Short mmCIF file of C-alpha atoms in Angstrom, two decimals:
data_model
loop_
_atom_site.label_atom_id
_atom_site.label_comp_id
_atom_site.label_asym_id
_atom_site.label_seq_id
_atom_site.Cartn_x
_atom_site.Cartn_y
_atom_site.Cartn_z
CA UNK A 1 14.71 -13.93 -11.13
CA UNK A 2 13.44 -15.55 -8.06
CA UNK A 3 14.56 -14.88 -4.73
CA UNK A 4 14.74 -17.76 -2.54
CA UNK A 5 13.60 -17.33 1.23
CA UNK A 6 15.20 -16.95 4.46
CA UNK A 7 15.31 -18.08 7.96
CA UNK A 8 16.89 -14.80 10.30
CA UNK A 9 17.43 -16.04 13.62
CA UNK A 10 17.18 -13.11 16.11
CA UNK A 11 17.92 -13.48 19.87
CA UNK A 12 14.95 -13.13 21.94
CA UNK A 13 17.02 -11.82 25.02
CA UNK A 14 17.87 -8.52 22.77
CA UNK A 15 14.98 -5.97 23.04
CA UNK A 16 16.22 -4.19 20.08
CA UNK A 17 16.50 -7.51 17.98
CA UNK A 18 12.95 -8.91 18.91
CA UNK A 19 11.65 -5.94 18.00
CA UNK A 20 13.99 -5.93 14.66
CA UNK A 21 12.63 -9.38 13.74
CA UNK A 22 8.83 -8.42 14.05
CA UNK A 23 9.14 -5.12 11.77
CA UNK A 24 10.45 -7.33 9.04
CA UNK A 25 8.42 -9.93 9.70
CA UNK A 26 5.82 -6.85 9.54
CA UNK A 27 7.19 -5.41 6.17
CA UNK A 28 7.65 -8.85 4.44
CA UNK A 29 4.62 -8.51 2.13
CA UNK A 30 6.53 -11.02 -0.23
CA UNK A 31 6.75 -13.89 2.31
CA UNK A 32 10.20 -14.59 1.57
CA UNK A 33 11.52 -14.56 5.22
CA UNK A 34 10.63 -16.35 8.52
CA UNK A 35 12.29 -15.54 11.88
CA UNK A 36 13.13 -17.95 15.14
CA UNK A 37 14.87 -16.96 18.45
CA UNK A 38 18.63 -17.81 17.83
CA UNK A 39 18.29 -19.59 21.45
CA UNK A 40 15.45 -22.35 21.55
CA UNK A 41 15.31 -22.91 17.31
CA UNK A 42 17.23 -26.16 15.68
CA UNK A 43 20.03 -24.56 14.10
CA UNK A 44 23.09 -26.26 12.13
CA UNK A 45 25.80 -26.47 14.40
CA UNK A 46 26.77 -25.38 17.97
CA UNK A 47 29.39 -22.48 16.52
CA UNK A 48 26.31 -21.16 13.92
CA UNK A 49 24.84 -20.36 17.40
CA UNK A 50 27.21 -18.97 19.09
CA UNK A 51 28.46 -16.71 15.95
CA UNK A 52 24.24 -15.80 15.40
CA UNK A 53 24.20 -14.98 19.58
CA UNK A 54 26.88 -12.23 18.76
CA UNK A 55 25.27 -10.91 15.26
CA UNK A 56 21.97 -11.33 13.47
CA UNK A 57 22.57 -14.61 11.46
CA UNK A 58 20.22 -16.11 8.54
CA UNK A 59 19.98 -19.06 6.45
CA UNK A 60 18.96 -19.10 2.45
CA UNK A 61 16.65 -22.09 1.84
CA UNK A 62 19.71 -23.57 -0.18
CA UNK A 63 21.67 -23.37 2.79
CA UNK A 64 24.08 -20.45 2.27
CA UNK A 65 24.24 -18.73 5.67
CA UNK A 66 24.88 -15.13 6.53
CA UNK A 67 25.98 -13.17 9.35
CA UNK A 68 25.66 -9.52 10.67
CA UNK A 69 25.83 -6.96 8.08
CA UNK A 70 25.04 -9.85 4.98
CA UNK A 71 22.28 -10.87 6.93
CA UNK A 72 20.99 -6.90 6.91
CA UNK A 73 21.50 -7.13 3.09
CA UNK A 74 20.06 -10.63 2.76
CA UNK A 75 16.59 -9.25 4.50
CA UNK A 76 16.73 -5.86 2.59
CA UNK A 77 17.14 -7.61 -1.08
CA UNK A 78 13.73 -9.20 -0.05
CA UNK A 79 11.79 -6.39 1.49
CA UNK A 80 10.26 -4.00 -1.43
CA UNK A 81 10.38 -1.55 0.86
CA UNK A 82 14.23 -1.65 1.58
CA UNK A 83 14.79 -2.17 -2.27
CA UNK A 84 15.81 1.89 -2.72
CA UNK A 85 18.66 0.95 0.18
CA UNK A 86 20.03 -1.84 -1.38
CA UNK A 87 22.79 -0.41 -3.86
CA UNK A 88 23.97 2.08 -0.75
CA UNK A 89 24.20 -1.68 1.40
CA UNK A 90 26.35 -2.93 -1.43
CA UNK A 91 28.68 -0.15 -1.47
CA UNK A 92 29.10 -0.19 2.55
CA UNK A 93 29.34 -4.12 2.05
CA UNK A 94 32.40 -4.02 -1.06
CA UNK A 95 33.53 -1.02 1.67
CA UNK A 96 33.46 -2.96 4.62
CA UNK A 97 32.20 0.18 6.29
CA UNK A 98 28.43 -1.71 6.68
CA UNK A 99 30.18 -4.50 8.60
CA UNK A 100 32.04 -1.85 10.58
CA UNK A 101 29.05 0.05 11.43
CA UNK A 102 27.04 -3.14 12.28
CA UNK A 103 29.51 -4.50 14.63
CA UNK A 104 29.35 -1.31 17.05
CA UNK A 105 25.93 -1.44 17.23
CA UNK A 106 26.04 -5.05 18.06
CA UNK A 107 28.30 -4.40 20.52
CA UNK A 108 26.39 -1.77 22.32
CA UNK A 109 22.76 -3.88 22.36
CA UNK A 110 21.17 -5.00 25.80
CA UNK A 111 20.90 -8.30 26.70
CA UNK A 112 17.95 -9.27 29.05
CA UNK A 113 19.03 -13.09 30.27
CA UNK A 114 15.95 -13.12 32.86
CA UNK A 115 13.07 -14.78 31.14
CA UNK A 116 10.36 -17.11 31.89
CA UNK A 117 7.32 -18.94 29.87
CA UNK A 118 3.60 -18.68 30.39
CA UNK A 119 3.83 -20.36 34.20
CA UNK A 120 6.17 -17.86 35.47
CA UNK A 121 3.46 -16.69 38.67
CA UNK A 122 2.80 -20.23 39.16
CA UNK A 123 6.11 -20.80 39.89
CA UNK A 124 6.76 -17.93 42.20
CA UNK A 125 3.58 -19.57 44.64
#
């Protein structure tokens, strides 16, 4: 069976999601997944951002997208070391007590809208 790859978008003004999106990046010794900031990336459709600002959203290279929680599971069926997780992610997904969970933690990240590139003392001059 081969797994196919995916694109997580993760939203650059979220400390804890940056950080999320570099450890898998980090523990992705298959290659199978790739990760842009959910603000400045290309993405399908106006709403996909908007629902991927409010939870972690990816996209299989066949197109299927996923949000929140089924993102979580999309990332951990590809990361080897996740794979002991993944039938206890399946049961909290059938459960709905993943999606649950996920959602108050979403709600309770930090935002950090104040952000600049590489010029930022330039400007301040």
């Amino acid at each position: 069976m081969q797994i196919s790859k995916l694109k997580v978008f993760v939203d650059a003004w979220c400390p804890m999601c940056t950080k999320f999106g570099k450890s898998i990046v980090k523990l992705d010794v298959l290659n199978l997944i790739s990760t842009e900031d959910i603000r400045t990336s290309e993405v399908p459709s106006q709403e996909f951002r908007n629902k991927g600002l409010k939870a972690i959203a990816s996209i299989k290279n066949n197109g299927k997208i996923y949000f929140g929680f089924d993102s979580i599971l999309q990332i951990s069926i590809r990361i080897p070391a996740f794979w002991l997780f993944v039938p206890a992610l399946y049961i909290l997904k059938f459960t709905r007590i993943g999606s649950f969970l996920y959602s108050e933690l979403a709600m309770k990240r930090t935002i950090i809208p104040l952000h600049c590139d590489q010029d930022c003392d330039a400007e301040k001059t």
